[in-house]
Short mmCIF file of C-alpha atoms and ligand atoms in Angstrom, two decimals:
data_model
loop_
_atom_site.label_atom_id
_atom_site.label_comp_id
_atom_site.label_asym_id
_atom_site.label_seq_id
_atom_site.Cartn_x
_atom_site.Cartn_y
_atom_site.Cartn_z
CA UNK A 283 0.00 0.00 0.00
CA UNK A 284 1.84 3.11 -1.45
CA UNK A 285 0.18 6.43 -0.34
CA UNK A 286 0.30 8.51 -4.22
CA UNK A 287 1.89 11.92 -3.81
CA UNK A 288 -0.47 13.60 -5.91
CA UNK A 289 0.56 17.63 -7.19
CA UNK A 290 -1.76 19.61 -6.88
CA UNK A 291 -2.01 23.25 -7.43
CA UNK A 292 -4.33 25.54 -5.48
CA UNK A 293 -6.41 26.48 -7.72
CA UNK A 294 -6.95 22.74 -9.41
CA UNK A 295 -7.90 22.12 -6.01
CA UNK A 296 -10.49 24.23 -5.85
CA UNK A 297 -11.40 23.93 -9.23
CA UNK A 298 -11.84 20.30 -8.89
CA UNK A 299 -13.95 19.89 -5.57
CA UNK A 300 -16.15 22.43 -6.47
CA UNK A 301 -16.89 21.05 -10.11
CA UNK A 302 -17.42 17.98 -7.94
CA UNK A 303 -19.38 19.44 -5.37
CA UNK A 304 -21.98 20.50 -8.07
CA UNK A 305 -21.36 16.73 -9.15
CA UNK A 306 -19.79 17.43 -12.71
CA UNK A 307 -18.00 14.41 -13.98
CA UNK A 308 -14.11 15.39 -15.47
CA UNK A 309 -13.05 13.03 -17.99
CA UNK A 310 -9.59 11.63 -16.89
CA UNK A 311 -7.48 13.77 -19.04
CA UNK A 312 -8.17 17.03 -17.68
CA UNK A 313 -6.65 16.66 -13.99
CA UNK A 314 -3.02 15.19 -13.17
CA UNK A 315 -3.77 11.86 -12.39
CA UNK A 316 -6.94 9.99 -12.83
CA UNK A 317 -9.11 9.30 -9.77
CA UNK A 318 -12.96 8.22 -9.51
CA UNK A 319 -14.69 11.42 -9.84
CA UNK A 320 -18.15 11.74 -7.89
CA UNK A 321 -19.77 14.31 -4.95
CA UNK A 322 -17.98 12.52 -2.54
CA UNK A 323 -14.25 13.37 -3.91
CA UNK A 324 -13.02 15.77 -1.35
CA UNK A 325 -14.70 13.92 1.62
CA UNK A 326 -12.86 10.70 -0.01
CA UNK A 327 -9.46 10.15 1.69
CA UNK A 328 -6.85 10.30 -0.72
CA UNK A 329 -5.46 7.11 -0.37
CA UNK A 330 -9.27 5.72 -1.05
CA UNK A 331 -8.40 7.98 -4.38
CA UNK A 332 -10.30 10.85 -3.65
CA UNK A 333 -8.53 14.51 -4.08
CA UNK A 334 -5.89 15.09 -1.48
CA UNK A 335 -6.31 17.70 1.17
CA UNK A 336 -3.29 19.71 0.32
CA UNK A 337 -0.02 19.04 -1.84
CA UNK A 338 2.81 18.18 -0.59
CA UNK A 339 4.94 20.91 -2.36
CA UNK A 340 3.51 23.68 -1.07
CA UNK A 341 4.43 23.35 2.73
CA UNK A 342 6.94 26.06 3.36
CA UNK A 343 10.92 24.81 2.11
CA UNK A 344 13.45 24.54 4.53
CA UNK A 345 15.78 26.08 5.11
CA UNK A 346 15.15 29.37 4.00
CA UNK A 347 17.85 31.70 2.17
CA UNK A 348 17.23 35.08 0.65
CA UNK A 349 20.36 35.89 -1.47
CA UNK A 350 19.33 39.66 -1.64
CA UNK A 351 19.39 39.55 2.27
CA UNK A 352 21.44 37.03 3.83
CA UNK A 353 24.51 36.55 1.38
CA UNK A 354 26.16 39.72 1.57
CA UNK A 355 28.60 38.80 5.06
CA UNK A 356 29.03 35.46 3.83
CA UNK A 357 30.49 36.51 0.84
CA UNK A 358 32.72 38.48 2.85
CA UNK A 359 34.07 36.05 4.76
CA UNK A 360 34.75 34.17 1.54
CA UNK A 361 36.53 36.71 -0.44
CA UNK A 362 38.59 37.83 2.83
CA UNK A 363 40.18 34.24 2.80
CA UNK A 364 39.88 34.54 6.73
CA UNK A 365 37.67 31.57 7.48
CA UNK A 366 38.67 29.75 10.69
CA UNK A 367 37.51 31.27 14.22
CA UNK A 368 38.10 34.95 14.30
CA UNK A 369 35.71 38.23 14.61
CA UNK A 370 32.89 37.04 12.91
CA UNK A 371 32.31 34.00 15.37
CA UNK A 372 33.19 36.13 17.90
CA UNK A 373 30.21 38.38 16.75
CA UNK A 374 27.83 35.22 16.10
CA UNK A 375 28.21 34.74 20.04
CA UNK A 376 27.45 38.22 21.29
CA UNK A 377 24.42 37.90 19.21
CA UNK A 378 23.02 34.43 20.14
CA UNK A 379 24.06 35.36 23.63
CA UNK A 380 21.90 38.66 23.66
CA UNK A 381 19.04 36.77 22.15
CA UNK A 382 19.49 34.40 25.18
CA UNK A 383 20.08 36.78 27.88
CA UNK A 384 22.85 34.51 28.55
CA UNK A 385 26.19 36.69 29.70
CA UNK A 386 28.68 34.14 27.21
CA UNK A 387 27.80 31.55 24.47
CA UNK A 388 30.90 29.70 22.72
CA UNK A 389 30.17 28.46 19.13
CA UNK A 390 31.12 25.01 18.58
CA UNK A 391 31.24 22.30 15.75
CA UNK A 392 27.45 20.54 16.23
CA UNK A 393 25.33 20.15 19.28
CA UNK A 394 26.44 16.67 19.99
CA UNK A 395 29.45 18.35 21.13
CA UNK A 396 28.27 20.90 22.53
CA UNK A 397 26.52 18.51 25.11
CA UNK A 398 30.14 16.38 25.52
CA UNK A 399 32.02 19.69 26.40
CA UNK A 400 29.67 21.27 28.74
CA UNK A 401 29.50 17.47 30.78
CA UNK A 402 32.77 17.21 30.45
CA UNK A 403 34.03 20.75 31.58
CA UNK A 404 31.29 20.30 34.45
CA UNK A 405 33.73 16.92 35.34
CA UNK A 406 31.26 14.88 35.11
CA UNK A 407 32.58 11.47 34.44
CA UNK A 408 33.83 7.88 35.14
CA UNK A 409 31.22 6.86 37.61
CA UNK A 410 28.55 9.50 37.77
CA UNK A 411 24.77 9.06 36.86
CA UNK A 412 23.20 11.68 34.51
CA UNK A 413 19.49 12.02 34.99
CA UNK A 414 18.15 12.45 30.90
CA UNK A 415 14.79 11.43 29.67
CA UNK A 416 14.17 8.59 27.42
CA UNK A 417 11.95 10.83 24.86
CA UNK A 418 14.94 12.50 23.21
CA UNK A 419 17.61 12.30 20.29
CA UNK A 420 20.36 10.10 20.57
CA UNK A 421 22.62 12.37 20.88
CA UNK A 422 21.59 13.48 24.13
CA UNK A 423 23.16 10.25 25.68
CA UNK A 424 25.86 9.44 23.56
CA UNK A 425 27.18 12.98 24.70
CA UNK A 426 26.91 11.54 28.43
CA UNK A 427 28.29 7.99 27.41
CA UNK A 428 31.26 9.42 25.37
CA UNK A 429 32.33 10.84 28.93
CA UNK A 430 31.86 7.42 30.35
CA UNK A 431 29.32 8.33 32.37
CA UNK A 432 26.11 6.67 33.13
CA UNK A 433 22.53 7.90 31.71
CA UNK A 434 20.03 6.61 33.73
CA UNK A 435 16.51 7.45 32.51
CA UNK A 436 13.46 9.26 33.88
CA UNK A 437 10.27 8.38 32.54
CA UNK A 438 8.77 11.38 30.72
CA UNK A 439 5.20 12.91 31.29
CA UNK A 440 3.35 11.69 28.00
CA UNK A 441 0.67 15.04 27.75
CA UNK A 442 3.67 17.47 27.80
CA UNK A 443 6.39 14.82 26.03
CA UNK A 444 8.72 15.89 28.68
CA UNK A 445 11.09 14.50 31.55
CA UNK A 446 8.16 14.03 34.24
CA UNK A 447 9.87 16.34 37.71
CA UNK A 448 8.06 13.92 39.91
CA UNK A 449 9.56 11.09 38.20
CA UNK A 450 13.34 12.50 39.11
CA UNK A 451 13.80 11.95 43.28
CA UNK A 452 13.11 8.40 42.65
CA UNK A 453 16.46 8.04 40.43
CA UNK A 454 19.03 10.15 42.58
CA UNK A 455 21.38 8.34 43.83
CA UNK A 456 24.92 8.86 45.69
CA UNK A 457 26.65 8.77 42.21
CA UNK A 458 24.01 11.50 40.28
CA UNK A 459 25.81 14.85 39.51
CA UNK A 460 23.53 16.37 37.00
CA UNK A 461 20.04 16.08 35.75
CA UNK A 462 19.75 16.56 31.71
CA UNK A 463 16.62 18.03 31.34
CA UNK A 464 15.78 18.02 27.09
CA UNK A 465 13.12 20.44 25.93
CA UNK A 466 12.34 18.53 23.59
CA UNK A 467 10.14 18.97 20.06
CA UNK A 468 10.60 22.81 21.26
CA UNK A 469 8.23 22.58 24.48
CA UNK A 470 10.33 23.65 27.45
CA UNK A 471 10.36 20.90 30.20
CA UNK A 472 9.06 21.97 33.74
CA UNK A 473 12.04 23.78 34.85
CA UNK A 474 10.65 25.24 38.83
CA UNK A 475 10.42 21.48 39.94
CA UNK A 476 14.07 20.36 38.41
CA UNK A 477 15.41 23.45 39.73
CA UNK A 478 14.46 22.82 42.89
CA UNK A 479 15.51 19.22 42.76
CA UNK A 480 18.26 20.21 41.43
CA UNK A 481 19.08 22.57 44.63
CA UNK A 482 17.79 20.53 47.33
CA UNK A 483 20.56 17.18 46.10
CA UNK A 484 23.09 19.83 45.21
CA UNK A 485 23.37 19.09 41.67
CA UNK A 486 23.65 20.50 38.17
CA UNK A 487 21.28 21.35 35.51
CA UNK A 488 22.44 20.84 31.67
CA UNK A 489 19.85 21.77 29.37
CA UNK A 490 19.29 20.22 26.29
CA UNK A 491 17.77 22.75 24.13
CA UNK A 492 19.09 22.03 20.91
CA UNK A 493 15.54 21.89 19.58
CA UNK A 494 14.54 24.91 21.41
CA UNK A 495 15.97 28.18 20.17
CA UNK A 496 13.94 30.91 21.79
CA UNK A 497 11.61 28.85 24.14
CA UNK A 498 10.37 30.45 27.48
CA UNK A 499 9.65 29.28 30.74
CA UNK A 500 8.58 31.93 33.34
CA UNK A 501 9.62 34.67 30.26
CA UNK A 502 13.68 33.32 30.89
CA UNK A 503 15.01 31.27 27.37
CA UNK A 504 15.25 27.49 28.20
CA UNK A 505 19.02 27.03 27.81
CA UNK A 506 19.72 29.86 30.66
CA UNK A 507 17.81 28.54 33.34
CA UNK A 508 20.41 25.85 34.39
CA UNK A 509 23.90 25.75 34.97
CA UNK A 510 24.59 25.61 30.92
CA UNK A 511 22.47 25.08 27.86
CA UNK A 512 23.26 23.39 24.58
CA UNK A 513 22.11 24.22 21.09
CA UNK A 514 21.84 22.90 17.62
CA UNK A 515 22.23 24.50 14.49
CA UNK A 516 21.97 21.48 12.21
CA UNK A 517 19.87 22.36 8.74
CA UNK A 518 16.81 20.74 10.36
CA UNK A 519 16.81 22.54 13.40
CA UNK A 520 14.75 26.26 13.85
CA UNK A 521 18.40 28.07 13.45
CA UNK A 522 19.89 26.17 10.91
CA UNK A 523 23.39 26.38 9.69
CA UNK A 524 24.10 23.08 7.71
CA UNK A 525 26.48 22.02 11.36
CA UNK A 526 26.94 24.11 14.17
CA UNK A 527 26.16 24.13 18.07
CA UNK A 528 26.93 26.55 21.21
CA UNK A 529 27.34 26.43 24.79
CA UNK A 530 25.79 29.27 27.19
CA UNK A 531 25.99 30.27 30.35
CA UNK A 532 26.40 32.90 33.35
CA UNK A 533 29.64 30.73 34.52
CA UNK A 534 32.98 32.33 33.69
CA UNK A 535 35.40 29.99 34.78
CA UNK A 536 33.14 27.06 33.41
CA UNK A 537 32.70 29.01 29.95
CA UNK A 538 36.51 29.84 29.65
CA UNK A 539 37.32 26.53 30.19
CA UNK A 540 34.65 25.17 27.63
CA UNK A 541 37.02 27.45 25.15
CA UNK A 542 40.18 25.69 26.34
CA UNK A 543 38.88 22.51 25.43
CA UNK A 544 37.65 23.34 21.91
CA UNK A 545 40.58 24.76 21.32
CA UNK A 546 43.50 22.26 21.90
CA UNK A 547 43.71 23.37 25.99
CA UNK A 548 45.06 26.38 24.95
CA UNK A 549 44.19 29.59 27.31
CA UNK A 550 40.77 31.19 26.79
CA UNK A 551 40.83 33.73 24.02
CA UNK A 552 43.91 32.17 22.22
CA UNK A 553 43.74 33.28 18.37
CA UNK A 554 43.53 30.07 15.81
CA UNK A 555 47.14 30.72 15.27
CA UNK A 556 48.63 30.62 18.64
CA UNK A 557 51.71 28.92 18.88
CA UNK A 558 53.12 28.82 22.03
CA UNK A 559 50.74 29.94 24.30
CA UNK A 560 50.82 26.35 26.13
CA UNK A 561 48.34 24.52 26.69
CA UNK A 562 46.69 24.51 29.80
CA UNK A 563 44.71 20.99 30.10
CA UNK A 564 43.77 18.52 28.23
CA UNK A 565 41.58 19.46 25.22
CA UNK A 566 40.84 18.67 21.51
CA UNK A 567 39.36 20.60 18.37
CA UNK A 568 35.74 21.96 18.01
CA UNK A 569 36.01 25.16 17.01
CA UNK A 570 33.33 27.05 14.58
CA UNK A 571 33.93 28.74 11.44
CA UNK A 572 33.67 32.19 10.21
CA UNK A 573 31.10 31.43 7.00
CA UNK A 574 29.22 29.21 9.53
CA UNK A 575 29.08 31.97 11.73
CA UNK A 576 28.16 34.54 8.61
CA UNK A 577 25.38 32.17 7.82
CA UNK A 578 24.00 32.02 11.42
CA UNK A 579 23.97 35.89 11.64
CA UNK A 580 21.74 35.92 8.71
CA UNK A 581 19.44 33.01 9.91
CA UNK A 582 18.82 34.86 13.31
CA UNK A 583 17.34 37.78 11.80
CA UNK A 584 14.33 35.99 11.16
CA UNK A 585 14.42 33.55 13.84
CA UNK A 586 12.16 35.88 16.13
CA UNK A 587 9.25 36.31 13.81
CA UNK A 588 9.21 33.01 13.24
CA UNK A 589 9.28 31.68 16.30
CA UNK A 590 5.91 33.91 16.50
CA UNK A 591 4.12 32.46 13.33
CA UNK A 592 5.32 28.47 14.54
CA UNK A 593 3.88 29.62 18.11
CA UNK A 594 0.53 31.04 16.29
CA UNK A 595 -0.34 28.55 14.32
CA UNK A 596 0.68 25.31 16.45
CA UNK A 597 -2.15 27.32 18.88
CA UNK A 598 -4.38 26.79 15.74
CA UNK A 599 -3.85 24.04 14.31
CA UNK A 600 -4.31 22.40 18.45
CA UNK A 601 -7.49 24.26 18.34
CA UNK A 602 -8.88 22.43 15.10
CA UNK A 603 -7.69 19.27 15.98
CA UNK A 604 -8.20 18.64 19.45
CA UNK A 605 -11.94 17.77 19.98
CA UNK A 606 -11.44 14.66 17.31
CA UNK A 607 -11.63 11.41 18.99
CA UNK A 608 -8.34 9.96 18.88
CA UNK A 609 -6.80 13.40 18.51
CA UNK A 610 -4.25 14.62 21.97
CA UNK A 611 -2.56 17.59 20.94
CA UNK A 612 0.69 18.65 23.42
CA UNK A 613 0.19 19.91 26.60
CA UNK A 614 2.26 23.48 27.33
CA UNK A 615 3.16 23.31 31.54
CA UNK A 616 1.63 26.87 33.18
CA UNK A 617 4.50 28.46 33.34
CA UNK A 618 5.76 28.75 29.35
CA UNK A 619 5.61 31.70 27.95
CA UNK A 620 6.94 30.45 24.47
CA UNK A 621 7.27 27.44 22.92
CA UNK A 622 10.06 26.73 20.16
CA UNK A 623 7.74 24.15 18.07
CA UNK A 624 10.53 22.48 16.46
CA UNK A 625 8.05 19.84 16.09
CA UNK A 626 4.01 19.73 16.35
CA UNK A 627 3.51 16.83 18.50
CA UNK A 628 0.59 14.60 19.45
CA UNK A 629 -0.65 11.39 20.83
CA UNK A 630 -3.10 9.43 18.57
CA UNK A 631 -5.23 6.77 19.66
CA UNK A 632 -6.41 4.42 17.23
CA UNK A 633 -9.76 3.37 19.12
CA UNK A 634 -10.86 6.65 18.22
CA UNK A 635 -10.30 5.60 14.67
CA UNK A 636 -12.01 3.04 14.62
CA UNK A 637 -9.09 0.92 15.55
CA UNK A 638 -6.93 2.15 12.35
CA UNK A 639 -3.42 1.36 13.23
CA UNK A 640 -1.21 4.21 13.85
CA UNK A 641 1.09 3.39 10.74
CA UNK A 642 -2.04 3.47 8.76
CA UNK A 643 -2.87 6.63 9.88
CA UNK A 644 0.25 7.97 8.84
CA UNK A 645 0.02 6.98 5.24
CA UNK A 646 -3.39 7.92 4.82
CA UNK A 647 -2.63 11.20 6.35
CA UNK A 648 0.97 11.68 3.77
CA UNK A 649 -1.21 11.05 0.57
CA UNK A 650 -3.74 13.78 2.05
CA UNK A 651 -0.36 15.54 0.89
CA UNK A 652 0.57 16.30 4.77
CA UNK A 653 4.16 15.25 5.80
CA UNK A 654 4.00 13.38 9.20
CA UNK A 655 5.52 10.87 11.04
CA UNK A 656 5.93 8.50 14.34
CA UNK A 657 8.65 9.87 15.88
CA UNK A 658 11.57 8.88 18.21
CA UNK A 659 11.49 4.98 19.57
CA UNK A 660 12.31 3.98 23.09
CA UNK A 661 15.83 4.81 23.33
CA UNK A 662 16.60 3.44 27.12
CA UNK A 663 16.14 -0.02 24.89
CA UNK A 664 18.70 -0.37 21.91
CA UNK A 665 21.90 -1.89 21.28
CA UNK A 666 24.45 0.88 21.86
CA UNK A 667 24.02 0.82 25.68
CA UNK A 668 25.13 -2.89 25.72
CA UNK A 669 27.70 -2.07 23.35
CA UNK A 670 29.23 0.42 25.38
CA UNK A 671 28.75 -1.71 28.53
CA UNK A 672 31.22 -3.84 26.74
CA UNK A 673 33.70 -1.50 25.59
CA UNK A 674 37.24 -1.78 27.09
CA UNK A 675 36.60 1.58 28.79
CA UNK A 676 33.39 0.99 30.55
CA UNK A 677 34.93 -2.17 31.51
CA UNK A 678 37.92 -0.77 33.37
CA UNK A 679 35.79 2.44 34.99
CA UNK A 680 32.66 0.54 36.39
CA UNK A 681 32.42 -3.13 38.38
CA UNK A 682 30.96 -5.57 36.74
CA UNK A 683 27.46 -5.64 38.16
CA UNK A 684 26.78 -2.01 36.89
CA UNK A 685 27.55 -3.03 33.23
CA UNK A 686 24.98 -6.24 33.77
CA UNK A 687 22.50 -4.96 30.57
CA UNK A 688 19.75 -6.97 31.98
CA UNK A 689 19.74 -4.83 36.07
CA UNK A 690 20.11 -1.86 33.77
CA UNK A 691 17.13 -2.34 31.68
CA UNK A 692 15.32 -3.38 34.66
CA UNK A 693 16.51 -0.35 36.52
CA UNK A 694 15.76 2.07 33.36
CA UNK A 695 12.22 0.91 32.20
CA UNK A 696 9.71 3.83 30.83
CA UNK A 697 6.49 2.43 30.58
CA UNK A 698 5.28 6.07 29.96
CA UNK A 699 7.66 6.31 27.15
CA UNK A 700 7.36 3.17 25.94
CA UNK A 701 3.60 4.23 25.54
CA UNK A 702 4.38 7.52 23.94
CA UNK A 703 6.62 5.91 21.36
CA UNK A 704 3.56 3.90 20.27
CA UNK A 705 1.40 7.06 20.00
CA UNK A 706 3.18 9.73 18.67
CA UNK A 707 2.79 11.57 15.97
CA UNK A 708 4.58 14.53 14.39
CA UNK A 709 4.72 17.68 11.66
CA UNK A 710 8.01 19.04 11.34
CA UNK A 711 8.60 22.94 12.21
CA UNK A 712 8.89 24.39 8.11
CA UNK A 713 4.85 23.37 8.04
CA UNK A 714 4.28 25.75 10.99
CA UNK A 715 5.82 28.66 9.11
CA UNK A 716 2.65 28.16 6.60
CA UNK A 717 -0.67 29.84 6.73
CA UNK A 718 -3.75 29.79 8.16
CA UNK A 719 -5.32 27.61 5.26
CA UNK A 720 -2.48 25.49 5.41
CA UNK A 721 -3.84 24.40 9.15
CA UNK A 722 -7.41 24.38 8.26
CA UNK A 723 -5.98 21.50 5.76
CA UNK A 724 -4.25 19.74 8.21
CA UNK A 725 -7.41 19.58 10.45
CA UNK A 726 -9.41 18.25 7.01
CA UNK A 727 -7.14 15.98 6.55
CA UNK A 728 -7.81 14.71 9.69
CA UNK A 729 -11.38 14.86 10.10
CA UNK A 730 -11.13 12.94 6.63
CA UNK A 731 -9.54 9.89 7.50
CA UNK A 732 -11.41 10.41 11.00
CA UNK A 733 -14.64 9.82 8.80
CA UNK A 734 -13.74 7.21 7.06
CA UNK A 735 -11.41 5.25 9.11
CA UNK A 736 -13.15 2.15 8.73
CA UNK A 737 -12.54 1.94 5.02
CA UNK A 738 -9.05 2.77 5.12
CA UNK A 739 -9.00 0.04 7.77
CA UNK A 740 -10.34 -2.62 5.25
CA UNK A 741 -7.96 -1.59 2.37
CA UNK A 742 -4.95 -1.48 4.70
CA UNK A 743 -5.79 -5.31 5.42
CA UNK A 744 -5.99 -6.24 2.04
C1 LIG B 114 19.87 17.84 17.11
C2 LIG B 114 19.95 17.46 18.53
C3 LIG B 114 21.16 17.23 19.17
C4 LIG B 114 22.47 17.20 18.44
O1 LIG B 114 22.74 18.32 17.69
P1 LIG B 114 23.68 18.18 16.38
O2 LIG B 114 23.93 19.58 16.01
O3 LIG B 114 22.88 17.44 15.35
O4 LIG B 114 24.90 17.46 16.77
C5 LIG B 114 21.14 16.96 20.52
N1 LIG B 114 20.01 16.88 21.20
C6 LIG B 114 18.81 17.06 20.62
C7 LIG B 114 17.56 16.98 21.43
C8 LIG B 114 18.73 17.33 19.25
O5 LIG B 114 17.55 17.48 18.67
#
């Protein structure tokens, strides 16, 4: 069953359900691809061969580049033939920081490593627990295991998609030095509770918010709320520079030191060329460029206004969808002020479908020409935890019983995750940047296949 990616214009849309509407027959020839023509086309789900909701080439492309706008510094940087770290990074991090309200960002290669630094400049290592949540990206805890430290999971709060605060106590042990909270798809996490966790057991707060550029709790950016926050600028992500990450926080000595270690151990503020400074502890290479940073500059002009349209019409889109059966749009905790939206998440449940399977769902709701998809799977479950149980390093840092895979699954299970992984479903942050209309055929799309789930049930068991 192959859900047909149908391109439709606009106006044939329109054209063609309200010729059908007044029940005039097309002949084949006249429309892009032949489909039974009758009243009931645009009620007909798409992959039933009715007329799709909406065409999948007209969602808003990502990323976005204006050449009139956005290429004039990088082509500065080019022609100046200065194009490792220098002023241009340096003014890349004022920027982001300002945006923040974070007193110093460093710019780094991706935001895999800008997770590994902060841990590791934090000395959090051999031995220590990291309290992350299971809902996240993988790189989240390959950041903590490439320190050899140990993630051990909190089950996350399945309305919000986030690490569940009252979840946390339970997993502190003697060992824990930092909880990992991940604001993740763009919603901040509950940050009052894990701050105050975080206070009361004396330990620190990274924040994961490479998906959440310009999210608020309590009007304060997530990223500047704990001890240091991490950021993504990978092509998919709301700020996107092809690669790129940063580290901010309020923490001097911590943030000079996060320099040192991008940059070979040398002292903070050593120029690319320093020879001879020495160097001052261990470190290796991360460092940013000066086009990457000339292409971030120009990506955070707009980054503010859209933030506002993603914020506007997620609010929307959850208020067309949420009162069909099946349908559990996000939950935003009290205290957010913003929300990133780096994805539109929420929970389907097929009984309100009739009992159409979730993958079904998903295919019927692609050829209604709307890109969606399941999600993350249960990551406190795969093979690169016993893998790096078994590594030579693990194996000389930790006794034996803490690398047994089968106390550590027992000891990590997420039923609540596990669950969530089953239900999710997701629309990627570019279709948020489209318009109203563009939501209203979302919701159709919907209320389509709602309406007719028991057919597309039949023909999905054929
Ligand atoms: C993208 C992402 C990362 C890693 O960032 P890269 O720039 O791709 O290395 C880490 N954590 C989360 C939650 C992410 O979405």
């Amino acid at each position: 069953m192959k859900p047909f990616k149908e391109k439709l214009s606009r106006r044939t849309f329109v054209k063609r359900n309200t010729l059908a509407s007044l029940g005039i027959v097309l002949t084949a020839g006249s429309i892009n691809k032949p489909f039974e023509i009758g009243s009931l086309s645009a009620q007909k789900p798409a992959i039933l061969g009715g007329a799709s909701a909406w065409s999948v080439d007209k969602w808003p492309i990502w990323p976005i580049w204006n050449p009139e706008t956005d290429e004039k510094q990088v082509l500065e940087v080019l022609r100046s033939g200065v194009w490792s770290r220098a002023a241009v990074v340096t003014e890349f991090e004022k920027e982001w920081a300002a945006a923040l309200g974070a007193k110093r960002c460093l710019a780094v290669v991706n935001g895999t490593n800008s997770l590994v630094i902060a841990l590791n400049q934090f000395d959090i290592k051999a031995g220590d627990e990291v309290l992350v949540p299971p809902y996240t990206f993988i790189a989240t805890v390959s950041a903590i295991l490439s320190n050899g430290a140990m993630p051990v999971f909190v089950d996350v709060d399945p309305e919000t998609f986030q690490i569940d605060p009252a979840k946390i106590e339970a997993k502190i042990t003697s060992r824990t030095k930092a909880i990992l909270p991940v604001h993740i798809l763009g919603l901040p996490a509950d940050m009052d509770p894990i701050m105050a966790i975080a206070k009361k057991h004396k330990l620190l707060v990274i924040e994961d918010a490479c998906q959440a550029h310009l999210a608020e709790y309590d009007k304060h950016k997530v990223g500047t709320i704990g001890d240091a926050g991490c950021f993504s600028f990978q092509n998919s992500k709301n700020l996107p520079i092809g690669e790129g990450g940063a580290i901010v926080s309020n923490n001097d000595q911590f943030m000079d030191k996060c320099f040192s270690y991008s940059n070979f151990g040398n002292p903070f503020g050593a120029g690319v060329a320093a020879i001879g400074t020495g160097s001052m502890m261990q470190g290796t290479k991360l460092r940013f460029t000066e086009y990457q940073a000339a292409i971030g500059l120009a990506q955070m002009k707009r980054l503010d206004a859209q933030t506002t349209t993603r914020n506007e019409n997620a609010a929307y889109l959850k208020s067309l969808i949420k009162d069909i059966p099946g349908i559990i749009p996000y939950k935003l905790y009290d205290k957010v002020t913003r929300g990133a939206f780096h994805l539109f998440p929420f929970r389907y449940h097929k009984e309100g479908f009739k009992g159409l399977l979730r993958i079904n769902f998903l295919k019927a709701l692609q050829a209604e020409g709307v890109p969606c998809s399941s999600g993350y799977t249960t990551l406190n479950t795969q093979p690169y935890l016993k893998d790096t149980f078994q590594s030579k390093n693990y194996k000389k840092m930790y006794p034996a019983e803490m690398l047994n895979i089968n106390t550590y699954n027992e000891r990590n299970k997420c039923p609540q995750n596990d669950q969530l992984c089953e239900e999710a479903v997701w629309f990627t942050q570019n279709i948020l940047l489209g318009t109203q209309s563009d939501m209203k055929a979302i919701a159709s799309a919907i209320e389509k296949i709602h309406q007719n789930a028991d057919k597309i049930k039949t023909l999905s068991k054929k």
